[in-house]
């Protein structure tokens, strides 16, 4: 009697466990769940890519510093200012003379310096 009860209980427990396992898998395969999983993976991938980019940037800065030290280049202690803008005075290359007609300037005379 105890043997039958033991096996009946063991079989019922195994059936409940298997049913729950199948239902969990079915819920994971529903479209909403698949979309959520894809979104989670995309966010995780984005974080990994960002961390990779930060690591690459830090490595580049370290390598640049090593190269500066190896080549004897020193970074200036104070940032240098840009020089003041210069205004160039341009001389006109061509002098155009215009004839005056009854209504003011009419156009080139054909005697311009070229």
PDB file of N, CA and C in Angstrom:
ATOM      1  N   UNK A   1       0.813  -1.184   0.000  1.00  0.00           N
ATOM      2  CA  UNK A   1       0.000   0.000   0.000  1.00  0.00           C
ATOM      3  C   UNK A   1       0.869   1.265   0.000  1.00  0.00           C
ATOM      4  N   UNK A   2       1.881   1.253   0.869  1.00  0.00           N
ATOM      5  CA  UNK A   2       2.746   2.434   0.910  1.00  0.00           C
ATOM      6  C   UNK A   2       3.532   2.575  -0.386  1.00  0.00           C
ATOM      7  N   UNK A   3       3.863   1.439  -0.964  1.00  0.00           N
ATOM      8  CA  UNK A   3       4.618   1.477  -2.215  1.00  0.00           C
ATOM      9  C   UNK A   3       3.776   2.118  -3.311  1.00  0.00           C
ATOM     10  N   UNK A   4       2.509   1.774  -3.419  1.00  0.00           N
ATOM     11  CA  UNK A   4       1.613   2.348  -4.427  1.00  0.00           C
ATOM     12  C   UNK A   4       1.416   3.842  -4.180  1.00  0.00           C
ATOM     13  N   UNK A   5       1.236   4.234  -2.954  1.00  0.00           N
ATOM     14  CA  UNK A   5       1.054   5.657  -2.619  1.00  0.00           C
ATOM     15  C   UNK A   5       2.317   6.443  -2.971  1.00  0.00           C
ATOM     16  N   UNK A   6       3.480   5.879  -2.695  1.00  0.00           N
ATOM     17  CA  UNK A   6       4.744   6.548  -3.007  1.00  0.00           C
ATOM     18  C   UNK A   6       4.864   6.780  -4.506  1.00  0.00           C
ATOM     19  N   UNK A   7       4.614   5.759  -5.321  1.00  0.00           N
ATOM     20  CA  UNK A   7       4.742   5.889  -6.760  1.00  0.00           C
ATOM     21  C   UNK A   7       3.650   6.772  -7.351  1.00  0.00           C
ATOM     22  N   UNK A   8       2.476   6.725  -6.767  1.00  0.00           N
ATOM     23  CA  UNK A   8       1.406   7.609  -7.242  1.00  0.00           C
ATOM     24  C   UNK A   8       1.804   9.069  -6.983  1.00  0.00           C
ATOM     25  N   UNK A   9       2.295   9.365  -5.798  1.00  0.00           N
ATOM     26  CA  UNK A   9       2.705  10.726  -5.449  1.00  0.00           C
ATOM     27  C   UNK A   9       3.894  11.168  -6.308  1.00  0.00           C
ATOM     28  N   UNK A  10       4.843  10.264  -6.532  1.00  0.00           N
ATOM     29  CA  UNK A  10       6.001  10.587  -7.371  1.00  0.00           C
ATOM     30  C   UNK A  10       5.555  10.884  -8.800  1.00  0.00           C
ATOM     31  N   UNK A  11       4.651  10.091  -9.338  1.00  0.00           N
ATOM     32  CA  UNK A  11       4.152  10.316 -10.696  1.00  0.00           C
ATOM     33  C   UNK A  11       3.379  11.613 -10.809  1.00  0.00           C
ATOM     34  N   UNK A  12       2.540  11.912  -9.808  1.00  0.00           N
ATOM     35  CA  UNK A  12       1.771  13.159  -9.820  1.00  0.00           C
ATOM     36  C   UNK A  12       2.712  14.363  -9.759  1.00  0.00           C
ATOM     37  N   UNK A  13       3.740  14.284  -8.912  1.00  0.00           N
ATOM     38  CA  UNK A  13       4.697  15.389  -8.797  1.00  0.00           C
ATOM     39  C   UNK A  13       5.454  15.572 -10.108  1.00  0.00           C
ATOM     40  N   UNK A  14       5.847  14.465 -10.740  1.00  0.00           N
ATOM     41  CA  UNK A  14       6.559  14.565 -12.014  1.00  0.00           C
ATOM     42  C   UNK A  14       5.648  15.162 -13.083  1.00  0.00           C
ATOM     43  N   UNK A  15       4.382  14.795 -13.081  1.00  0.00           N
ATOM     44  CA  UNK A  15       3.428  15.349 -14.042  1.00  0.00           C
ATOM     45  C   UNK A  15       3.235  16.847 -13.850  1.00  0.00           C
ATOM     46  N   UNK A  16       3.099  17.276 -12.595  1.00  0.00           N
ATOM     47  CA  UNK A  16       2.939  18.712 -12.307  1.00  0.00           C
ATOM     48  C   UNK A  16       4.194  19.472 -12.724  1.00  0.00           C
ATOM     49  N   UNK A  17       5.360  18.908 -12.406  1.00  0.00           N
ATOM     50  CA  UNK A  17       6.619  19.565 -12.774  1.00  0.00           C
ATOM     51  C   UNK A  17       6.742  19.703 -14.291  1.00  0.00           C
ATOM     52  N   UNK A  18       6.431  18.621 -15.029  1.00  0.00           N
ATOM     53  CA  UNK A  18       6.529  18.647 -16.493  1.00  0.00           C
ATOM     54  C   UNK A  18       5.521  19.621 -17.089  1.00  0.00           C
ATOM     55  N   UNK A  19       4.308  19.651 -16.551  1.00  0.00           N
ATOM     56  CA  UNK A  19       3.280  20.572 -17.051  1.00  0.00           C
ATOM     57  C   UNK A  19       3.721  22.021 -16.849  1.00  0.00           C
ATOM     58  N   UNK A  20       4.253  22.332 -15.681  1.00  0.00           N
ATOM     59  CA  UNK A  20       4.728  23.702 -15.413  1.00  0.00           C
ATOM     60  C   UNK A  20       5.879  24.067 -16.347  1.00  0.00           C
ATOM     61  N   UNK A  21       6.764  23.121 -16.585  1.00  0.00           N
ATOM     62  CA  UNK A  21       7.896  23.365 -17.469  1.00  0.00           C
ATOM     63  C   UNK A  21       7.418  23.665 -18.891  1.00  0.00           C
ATOM     64  N   UNK A  22       6.456  22.911 -19.379  1.00  0.00           N
ATOM     65  CA  UNK A  22       5.920  23.118 -20.727  1.00  0.00           C
ATOM     66  C   UNK A  22       5.207  24.462 -20.815  1.00  0.00           C
ATOM     67  N   UNK A  23       4.433  24.814 -19.789  1.00  0.00           N
ATOM     68  CA  UNK A  23       3.717  26.103 -19.802  1.00  0.00           C
ATOM     69  C   UNK A  23       4.703  27.288 -19.792  1.00  0.00           C
ATOM     70  N   UNK A  24       5.786  27.154 -19.058  1.00  0.00           N
ATOM     71  CA  UNK A  24       6.797  28.220 -19.049  1.00  0.00           C
ATOM     72  C   UNK A  24       7.411  28.397 -20.433  1.00  0.00           C
ATOM     73  N   UNK A  25       7.724  27.281 -21.078  1.00  0.00           N
ATOM     74  CA  UNK A  25       8.295  27.356 -22.426  1.00  0.00           C
ATOM     75  C   UNK A  25       7.309  27.974 -23.403  1.00  0.00           C
ATOM     76  N   UNK A  26       6.035  27.606 -23.284  1.00  0.00           N
ATOM     77  CA  UNK A  26       5.017  28.170 -24.178  1.00  0.00           C
ATOM     78  C   UNK A  26       4.866  29.672 -23.962  1.00  0.00           C
ATOM     79  N   UNK A  27       4.922  30.113 -22.704  1.00  0.00           N
ATOM     80  CA  UNK A  27       4.829  31.553 -22.423  1.00  0.00           C
ATOM     81  C   UNK A  27       6.033  32.298 -22.995  1.00  0.00           C
ATOM     82  N   UNK A  28       7.214  31.677 -22.965  1.00  0.00           N
ATOM     83  CA  UNK A  28       8.410  32.323 -23.521  1.00  0.00           C
ATOM     84  C   UNK A  28       8.333  32.452 -25.034  1.00  0.00           C
ATOM     85  N   UNK A  29       7.553  31.597 -25.681  1.00  0.00           N
ATOM     86  CA  UNK A  29       7.458  31.618 -27.139  1.00  0.00           C
ATOM     87  C   UNK A  29       6.305  32.480 -27.656  1.00  0.00           C
ATOM     88  N   UNK A  30       5.560  33.130 -26.768  1.00  0.00           N
ATOM     89  CA  UNK A  30       4.494  34.024 -27.214  1.00  0.00           C
ATOM     90  C   UNK A  30       5.119  35.289 -27.800  1.00  0.00           C
ATOM     91  N   UNK A  31       4.425  35.938 -28.754  1.00  0.00           N
ATOM     92  CA  UNK A  31       5.004  37.118 -29.418  1.00  0.00           C
ATOM     93  C   UNK A  31       5.390  38.245 -28.459  1.00  0.00           C
ATOM     94  N   UNK A  32       4.561  38.514 -27.462  1.00  0.00           N
ATOM     95  CA  UNK A  32       4.898  39.586 -26.518  1.00  0.00           C
ATOM     96  C   UNK A  32       6.181  39.275 -25.757  1.00  0.00           C
ATOM     97  N   UNK A  33       6.312  38.023 -25.340  1.00  0.00           N
ATOM     98  CA  UNK A  33       7.498  37.621 -24.598  1.00  0.00           C
ATOM     99  C   UNK A  33       8.740  37.662 -25.492  1.00  0.00           C
ATOM    100  N   UNK A  34       8.589  37.235 -26.744  1.00  0.00           N
ATOM    101  CA  UNK A  34       9.723  37.281 -27.667  1.00  0.00           C
ATOM    102  C   UNK A  34      10.165  38.716 -27.924  1.00  0.00           C
ATOM    103  N   UNK A  35       9.193  39.635 -28.055  1.00  0.00           N
ATOM    104  CA  UNK A  35       9.542  41.044 -28.272  1.00  0.00           C
ATOM    105  C   UNK A  35      10.268  41.615 -27.055  1.00  0.00           C
ATOM    106  N   UNK A  36       9.810  41.267 -25.866  1.00  0.00           N
ATOM    107  CA  UNK A  36      10.475  41.750 -24.652  1.00  0.00           C
ATOM    108  C   UNK A  36      11.887  41.192 -24.550  1.00  0.00           C
ATOM    109  N   UNK A  37      12.062  39.918 -24.889  1.00  0.00           N
ATOM    110  CA  UNK A  37      13.395  39.324 -24.846  1.00  0.00           C
ATOM    111  C   UNK A  37      14.328  39.997 -25.857  1.00  0.00           C
ATOM    112  N   UNK A  38      13.806  40.275 -27.047  1.00  0.00           N
ATOM    113  CA  UNK A  38      14.622  40.942 -28.069  1.00  0.00           C
ATOM    114  C   UNK A  38      15.016  42.344 -27.608  1.00  0.00           C
ATOM    115  N   UNK A  39      14.076  43.053 -26.997  1.00  0.00           N
ATOM    116  CA  UNK A  39      14.376  44.400 -26.509  1.00  0.00           C
ATOM    117  C   UNK A  39      15.433  44.344 -25.412  1.00  0.00           C
ATOM    118  N   UNK A  40      15.316  43.377 -24.514  1.00  0.00           N
ATOM    119  CA  UNK A  40      16.311  43.237 -23.447  1.00  0.00           C
ATOM    120  C   UNK A  40      17.689  42.941 -24.019  1.00  0.00           C
ATOM    121  N   UNK A  41      17.739  42.071 -25.011  1.00  0.00           N
ATOM    122  CA  UNK A  41      19.027  41.738 -25.634  1.00  0.00           C
ATOM    123  C   UNK A  41      19.615  42.954 -26.349  1.00  0.00           C
ATOM    124  N   UNK A  42      18.749  43.740 -26.992  1.00  0.00           N
ATOM    125  CA  UNK A  42      19.228  44.943 -27.688  1.00  0.00           C
ATOM    126  C   UNK A  42      19.801  45.950 -26.701  1.00  0.00           C
ATOM    127  N   UNK A  43      19.122  46.142 -25.579  1.00  0.00           N
ATOM    128  CA  UNK A  43      19.611  47.079 -24.572  1.00  0.00           C
ATOM    129  C   UNK A  43      20.940  46.578 -23.999  1.00  0.00           C
ATOM    130  N   UNK A  44      21.010  45.278 -23.734  1.00  0.00           N
ATOM    131  CA  UNK A  44      22.243  44.700 -23.205  1.00  0.00           C
ATOM    132  C   UNK A  44      23.390  44.864 -24.201  1.00  0.00           C
ATOM    133  N   UNK A  45      23.107  44.634 -25.479  1.00  0.00           N
ATOM    134  CA  UNK A  45      24.129  44.804 -26.512  1.00  0.00           C
ATOM    135  C   UNK A  45      24.568  46.263 -26.600  1.00  0.00           C
ATOM    136  N   UNK A  46      23.622  47.185 -26.486  1.00  0.00           N
ATOM    137  CA  UNK A  46      23.961  48.606 -26.497  1.00  0.00           C
ATOM    138  C   UNK A  46      24.886  48.974 -25.348  1.00  0.00           C
ATOM    139  N   UNK A  47      24.607  48.436 -24.163  1.00  0.00           N
ATOM    140  CA  UNK A  47      25.470  48.711 -23.014  1.00  0.00           C
ATOM    141  C   UNK A  47      26.869  48.140 -23.237  1.00  0.00           C
ATOM    142  N   UNK A  48      26.929  46.940 -23.808  1.00  0.00           N
ATOM    143  CA  UNK A  48      28.238  46.336 -24.065  1.00  0.00           C
ATOM    144  C   UNK A  48      29.019  47.147 -25.098  1.00  0.00           C
ATOM    145  N   UNK A  49      28.339  47.611 -26.154  1.00  0.00           N
ATOM    146  CA  UNK A  49      29.015  48.417 -27.173  1.00  0.00           C
ATOM    147  C   UNK A  49      29.508  49.735 -26.601  1.00  0.00           C
ATOM    148  N   UNK A  50      28.702  50.341 -25.746  1.00  0.00           N
ATOM    149  CA  UNK A  50      29.101  51.608 -25.131  1.00  0.00           C
ATOM    150  C   UNK A  50      30.326  51.400 -24.245  1.00  0.00           C
ATOM    151  N   UNK A  51      30.309  50.318 -23.463  1.00  0.00           N
ATOM    152  CA  UNK A  51      31.459  50.027 -22.611  1.00  0.00           C
ATOM    153  C   UNK A  51      32.698  49.752 -23.452  1.00  0.00           C
ATOM    154  N   UNK A  52      32.518  49.043 -24.569  1.00  0.00           N
ATOM    155  CA  UNK A  52      33.642  48.779 -25.478  1.00  0.00           C
ATOM    156  C   UNK A  52      34.204  50.086 -26.022  1.00  0.00           C
ATOM    157  N   UNK A  53      33.319  50.997 -26.439  1.00  0.00           N
ATOM    158  CA  UNK A  53      33.770  52.282 -26.975  1.00  0.00           C
ATOM    159  C   UNK A  53      34.526  53.075 -25.907  1.00  0.00           C
ATOM    160  N   UNK A  54      34.044  53.046 -24.666  1.00  0.00           N
ATOM    161  CA  UNK A  54      34.747  53.755 -23.591  1.00  0.00           C
ATOM    162  C   UNK A  54      36.110  53.127 -23.329  1.00  0.00           C
ATOM    163  N   UNK A  55      36.182  51.796 -23.385  1.00  0.00           N
ATOM    164  CA  UNK A  55      37.467  51.123 -23.194  1.00  0.00           C
ATOM    165  C   UNK A  55      38.437  51.472 -24.315  1.00  0.00           C
ATOM    166  N   UNK A  56      37.946  51.513 -25.549  1.00  0.00           N
ATOM    167  CA  UNK A  56      38.798  51.868 -26.682  1.00  0.00           C
ATOM    168  C   UNK A  56      39.294  53.300 -26.541  1.00  0.00           C
ATOM    169  N   UNK A  57      38.405  54.206 -26.147  1.00  0.00           N
ATOM    170  CA  UNK A  57      38.804  55.607 -25.976  1.00  0.00           C
ATOM    171  C   UNK A  57      39.863  55.747 -24.887  1.00  0.00           C
ATOM    172  N   UNK A  58      39.694  55.019 -23.778  1.00  0.00           N
ATOM    173  CA  UNK A  58      40.687  55.085 -22.704  1.00  0.00           C
ATOM    174  C   UNK A  58      42.021  54.503 -23.175  1.00  0.00           C
ATOM    175  N   UNK A  59      41.959  53.403 -23.915  1.00  0.00           N
ATOM    176  CA  UNK A  59      43.186  52.810 -24.448  1.00  0.00           C
ATOM    177  C   UNK A  59      43.888  53.737 -25.413  1.00  0.00           C
ATOM    178  N   UNK A  60      43.113  54.436 -26.235  1.00  0.00           N
ATOM    179  CA  UNK A  60      43.708  55.393 -27.177  1.00  0.00           C
ATOM    180  C   UNK A  60      44.407  56.518 -26.425  1.00  0.00           C
ATOM    181  N   UNK A  61      43.778  57.015 -25.374  1.00  0.00           N
ATOM    182  CA  UNK A  61      44.385  58.101 -24.602  1.00  0.00           C
ATOM    183  C   UNK A  61      45.672  57.625 -23.934  1.00  0.00           C
ATOM    184  N   UNK A  62      45.652  56.397 -23.396  1.00  0.00           N
ATOM    185  CA  UNK A  62      46.864  55.860 -22.774  1.00  0.00           C
ATOM    186  C   UNK A  62      47.984  55.707 -23.797  1.00  0.00           C
ATOM    187  N   UNK A  63      47.638  55.173 -24.951  1.00  0.00           N
ATOM    188  CA  UNK A  63      48.656  54.967 -25.990  1.00  0.00           C
ATOM    189  C   UNK A  63      49.199  56.300 -26.493  1.00  0.00           C
ATOM    190  N   UNK A  64      48.324  57.278 -26.630  1.00  0.00           N
ATOM    191  CA  UNK A  64      48.777  58.596 -27.074  1.00  0.00           C
ATOM    192  C   UNK A  64      49.743  59.198 -26.055  1.00  0.00           C
ATOM    193  N   UNK A  65      49.435  59.023 -24.779  1.00  0.00           N
ATOM    194  CA  UNK A  65      50.329  59.528 -23.744  1.00  0.00           C
ATOM    195  C   UNK A  65      51.672  58.800 -23.788  1.00  0.00           C
ATOM    196  N   UNK A  66      51.646  57.477 -24.014  1.00  0.00           N
ATOM    197  CA  UNK A  66      52.896  56.721 -24.119  1.00  0.00           C
ATOM    198  C   UNK A  66      53.729  57.210 -25.301  1.00  0.00           C
ATOM    199  N   UNK A  67      53.064  57.465 -26.428  1.00  0.00           N
ATOM    200  CA  UNK A  67      53.787  57.946 -27.602  1.00  0.00           C
ATOM    201  C   UNK A  67      54.370  59.331 -27.374  1.00  0.00           C
ATOM    202  N   UNK A  68      53.620  60.197 -26.705  1.00  0.00           N
ATOM    203  CA  UNK A  68      54.138  61.539 -26.408  1.00  0.00           C
ATOM    204  C   UNK A  68      55.374  61.440 -25.523  1.00  0.00           C
ATOM    205  N   UNK A  69      55.319  60.553 -24.527  1.00  0.00           N
ATOM    206  CA  UNK A  69      56.478  60.392 -23.645  1.00  0.00           C
ATOM    207  C   UNK A  69      57.664  59.818 -24.412  1.00  0.00           C
ATOM    208  N   UNK A  70      57.393  58.830 -25.275  1.00  0.00           N
ATOM    209  CA  UNK A  70      58.476  58.194 -26.021  1.00  0.00           C
ATOM    210  C   UNK A  70      59.122  59.158 -27.017  1.00  0.00           C
ATOM    211  N   UNK A  71      58.347  60.049 -27.599  1.00  0.00           N
ATOM    212  CA  UNK A  71      58.869  60.982 -28.597  1.00  0.00           C
ATOM    213  C   UNK A  71      59.364  62.280 -27.986  1.00  0.00           C
ATOM    214  N   UNK A  72      59.168  62.446 -26.686  1.00  0.00           N
ATOM    215  CA  UNK A  72      59.642  63.649 -26.020  1.00  0.00           C
ATOM    216  C   UNK A  72      58.763  64.858 -26.265  1.00  0.00           C
ATOM    217  N   UNK A  73      57.550  64.623 -26.668  1.00  0.00           N
ATOM    218  CA  UNK A  73      56.633  65.735 -26.877  1.00  0.00           C
ATOM    219  C   UNK A  73      55.975  66.067 -25.552  1.00  0.00           C
ATOM    220  N   UNK A  74      55.981  67.331 -25.223  1.00  0.00           N
ATOM    221  CA  UNK A  74      55.344  67.722 -23.970  1.00  0.00           C
ATOM    222  C   UNK A  74      54.073  68.485 -24.290  1.00  0.00           C
ATOM    223  N   UNK A  75      53.103  68.288 -23.477  1.00  0.00           N
ATOM    224  CA  UNK A  75      51.856  69.026 -23.662  1.00  0.00           C
ATOM    225  C   UNK A  75      52.004  70.366 -22.966  1.00  0.00           C
ATOM    226  N   UNK A  76      51.523  71.427 -23.569  1.00  0.00           N
ATOM    227  CA  UNK A  76      51.650  72.748 -22.937  1.00  0.00           C
ATOM    228  C   UNK A  76      50.811  72.808 -21.660  1.00  0.00           C
ATOM    229  N   UNK A  77      51.383  73.480 -20.647  1.00  0.00           N
ATOM    230  CA  UNK A  77      50.684  73.581 -19.368  1.00  0.00           C
ATOM    231  C   UNK A  77      49.443  74.455 -19.488  1.00  0.00           C
ATOM    232  N   UNK A  78      49.560  75.519 -20.259  1.00  0.00           N
ATOM    233  CA  UNK A  78      48.427  76.423 -20.439  1.00  0.00           C
ATOM    234  C   UNK A  78      47.952  76.334 -21.873  1.00  0.00           C
ATOM    235  N   UNK A  79      46.663  76.346 -22.061  1.00  0.00           N
ATOM    236  CA  UNK A  79      46.193  76.316 -23.452  1.00  0.00           C
ATOM    237  C   UNK A  79      46.545  77.613 -24.160  1.00  0.00           C
ATOM    238  N   UNK A  80      47.027  77.478 -25.370  1.00  0.00           N
ATOM    239  CA  UNK A  80      47.410  78.650 -26.143  1.00  0.00           C
ATOM    240  C   UNK A  80      46.178  79.269 -26.775  1.00  0.00           C
ATOM    241  N   UNK A  81      46.194  80.589 -26.825  1.00  0.00           N
ATOM    242  CA  UNK A  81      45.074  81.287 -27.444  1.00  0.00           C
ATOM    243  C   UNK A  81      45.347  81.459 -28.927  1.00  0.00           C
ATOM    244  N   UNK A  82      44.291  81.540 -29.664  1.00  0.00           N
ATOM    245  CA  UNK A  82      44.416  81.779 -31.085  1.00  0.00           C
ATOM    246  C   UNK A  82      44.837  83.218 -31.325  1.00  0.00           C
ATOM    247  N   UNK A  83      45.605  83.473 -32.367  1.00  0.00           N
ATOM    248  CA  UNK A  83      45.989  84.859 -32.650  1.00  0.00           C
ATOM    249  C   UNK A  83      44.760  85.665 -33.058  1.00  0.00           C
ATOM    250  N   UNK A  84      44.875  86.974 -32.887  1.00  0.00           N
ATOM    251  CA  UNK A  84      43.770  87.856 -33.256  1.00  0.00           C
ATOM    252  C   UNK A  84      43.575  87.818 -34.765  1.00  0.00           C
ATOM    253  N   UNK A  85      42.346  87.901 -35.209  1.00  0.00           N
ATOM    254  CA  UNK A  85      42.130  87.861 -36.664  1.00  0.00           C
ATOM    255  C   UNK A  85      42.720  89.100 -37.328  1.00  0.00           C
ATOM    256  N   UNK A  86      43.323  88.895 -38.479  1.00  0.00           N
ATOM    257  CA  UNK A  86      43.892  90.006 -39.241  1.00  0.00           C
ATOM    258  C   UNK A  86      42.948  90.327 -40.383  1.00  0.00           C
ATOM    259  N   UNK A  87      42.806  91.592 -40.632  1.00  0.00           N
ATOM    260  CA  UNK A  87      41.969  92.023 -41.749  1.00  0.00           C
ATOM    261  C   UNK A  87      42.886  92.433 -42.882  1.00  0.00           C
ATOM    262  N   UNK A  88      42.753  91.755 -43.930  1.00  0.00           N
ATOM    263  CA  UNK A  88      43.591  92.075 -45.086  1.00  0.00           C
ATOM    264  C   UNK A  88      42.907  93.140 -45.922  1.00  0.00           C
ATOM    265  N   UNK A  89      43.690  94.090 -46.325  1.00  0.00           N
ATOM    266  CA  UNK A  89      43.169  95.132 -47.190  1.00  0.00           C
ATOM    267  C   UNK A  89      43.448  94.690 -48.614  1.00  0.00           C
ATOM    268  N   UNK A  90      42.402  94.447 -49.324  1.00  0.00           N
ATOM    269  CA  UNK A  90      42.558  93.969 -50.695  1.00  0.00           C
ATOM    270  C   UNK A  90      42.445  95.131 -51.659  1.00  0.00           C
ATOM    271  N   UNK A  91      43.372  95.192 -52.544  1.00  0.00           N
ATOM    272  CA  UNK A  91      43.325  96.193 -53.589  1.00  0.00           C
ATOM    273  C   UNK A  91      42.530  95.609 -54.735  1.00  0.00           C
ATOM    274  N   UNK A  92      41.641  96.370 -55.309  1.00  0.00           N
ATOM    275  CA  UNK A  92      40.907  95.821 -56.443  1.00  0.00           C
ATOM    276  C   UNK A  92      41.863  95.566 -57.595  1.00  0.00           C
ATOM    277  N   UNK A  93      41.718  94.421 -58.209  1.00  0.00           N
ATOM    278  CA  UNK A  93      42.603  94.072 -59.314  1.00  0.00           C
ATOM    279  C   UNK A  93      42.199  94.795 -60.591  1.00  0.00           C
ATOM    280  N   UNK A  94      40.967  95.032 -60.743  1.00  0.00           N
ATOM    281  CA  UNK A  94      40.480  95.671 -61.962  1.00  0.00           C
ATOM    282  C   UNK A  94      39.765  96.954 -61.590  1.00  0.00           C
ATOM    283  N   UNK A  95      40.061  97.976 -62.355  1.00  0.00           N
ATOM    284  CA  UNK A  95      39.325  99.231 -62.164  1.00  0.00           C
ATOM    285  C   UNK A  95      38.376  99.362 -63.333  1.00  0.00           C
ATOM    286  N   UNK A  96      37.123  99.421 -63.005  1.00  0.00           N
ATOM    287  CA  UNK A  96      36.114  99.517 -64.052  1.00  0.00           C
ATOM    288  C   UNK A  96      35.655 100.963 -64.136  1.00  0.00           C
ATOM    289  N   UNK A  97      35.734 101.506 -65.321  1.00  0.00           N
ATOM    290  CA  UNK A  97      35.216 102.850 -65.540  1.00  0.00           C
ATOM    291  C   UNK A  97      33.905 102.704 -66.284  1.00  0.00           C
ATOM    292  N   UNK A  98      32.966 103.448 -65.883  1.00  0.00           N
ATOM    293  CA  UNK A  98      31.653 103.375 -66.504  1.00  0.00           C
ATOM    294  C   UNK A  98      31.323 104.725 -67.134  1.00  0.00           C
ATOM    295  N   UNK A  99      30.592 104.610 -68.165  1.00  0.00           N
ATOM    296  CA  UNK A  99      30.157 105.851 -68.804  1.00  0.00           C
ATOM    297  C   UNK A  99      28.836 106.257 -68.192  1.00  0.00           C
ATOM    298  N   UNK A 100      28.636 107.512 -68.138  1.00  0.00           N
ATOM    299  CA  UNK A 100      27.364 108.000 -67.630  1.00  0.00           C
ATOM    300  C   UNK A 100      26.511 108.427 -68.797  1.00  0.00           C
ATOM    301  N   UNK A 101      25.351 107.910 -68.755  1.00  0.00           N
ATOM    302  CA  UNK A 101      24.401 108.241 -69.796  1.00  0.00           C
ATOM    303  C   UNK A 101      23.292 109.087 -69.212  1.00  0.00           C
ATOM    304  N   UNK A 102      22.225 109.196 -69.916  1.00  0.00           N
ATOM    305  CA  UNK A 102      21.140 110.045 -69.428  1.00  0.00           C
ATOM    306  C   UNK A 102      20.481 109.490 -68.168  1.00  0.00           C
ATOM    307  N   UNK A 103      20.569 108.160 -67.948  1.00  0.00           N
ATOM    308  CA  UNK A 103      19.918 107.575 -66.763  1.00  0.00           C
ATOM    309  C   UNK A 103      20.920 107.117 -65.725  1.00  0.00           C
ATOM    310  N   UNK A 104      22.060 107.687 -65.635  1.00  0.00           N
ATOM    311  CA  UNK A 104      23.072 107.287 -64.660  1.00  0.00           C
ATOM    312  C   UNK A 104      24.099 106.393 -65.309  1.00  0.00           C
ATOM    313  N   UNK A 105      24.557 105.364 -64.585  1.00  0.00           N
ATOM    314  CA  UNK A 105      25.574 104.460 -65.104  1.00  0.00           C
ATOM    315  C   UNK A 105      24.943 103.517 -66.117  1.00  0.00           C
ATOM    316  N   UNK A 106      25.608 103.378 -67.246  1.00  0.00           N
ATOM    317  CA  UNK A 106      25.044 102.524 -68.290  1.00  0.00           C
ATOM    318  C   UNK A 106      25.824 101.242 -68.475  1.00  0.00           C
ATOM    319  N   UNK A 107      27.084 101.185 -68.102  1.00  0.00           N
ATOM    320  CA  UNK A 107      27.819  99.942 -68.262  1.00  0.00           C
ATOM    321  C   UNK A 107      29.274 100.180 -68.538  1.00  0.00           C
ATOM    322  N   UNK A 108      30.041  99.102 -68.760  1.00  0.00           N
ATOM    323  CA  UNK A 108      31.478  99.242 -68.996  1.00  0.00           C
ATOM    324  C   UNK A 108      31.746  99.943 -70.325  1.00  0.00           C
ATOM    325  N   UNK A 109      32.862 100.624 -70.336  1.00  0.00           N
ATOM    326  CA  UNK A 109      33.238 101.355 -71.539  1.00  0.00           C
ATOM    327  C   UNK A 109      34.083 100.513 -72.479  1.00  0.00           C
ATOM    328  N   UNK A 110      34.630  99.433 -71.980  1.00  0.00           N
ATOM    329  CA  UNK A 110      35.519  98.634 -72.797  1.00  0.00           C
ATOM    330  C   UNK A 110      36.970  99.047 -72.625  1.00  0.00           C
ATOM    331  N   UNK A 111      37.214 100.068 -71.818  1.00  0.00           N
ATOM    332  CA  UNK A 111      38.573 100.547 -71.590  1.00  0.00           C
ATOM    333  C   UNK A 111      39.055 100.161 -70.181  1.00  0.00           C
ATOM    334  N   UNK A 112      38.571  99.070 -69.653  1.00  0.00           N
ATOM    335  CA  UNK A 112      38.932  98.656 -68.303  1.00  0.00           C
ATOM    336  C   UNK A 112      40.329  98.047 -68.308  1.00  0.00           C
ATOM    337  N   UNK A 113      41.000  98.131 -67.150  1.00  0.00           N
ATOM    338  CA  UNK A 113      42.290  97.461 -66.979  1.00  0.00           C
ATOM    339  C   UNK A 113      42.028  95.971 -66.772  1.00  0.00           C
ATOM    340  N   UNK A 114      42.665  95.175 -67.584  1.00  0.00           N
ATOM    341  CA  UNK A 114      42.500  93.721 -67.392  1.00  0.00           C
ATOM    342  C   UNK A 114      43.808  93.087 -67.169  1.00  0.00           C
TER     343      UNK A 114
END
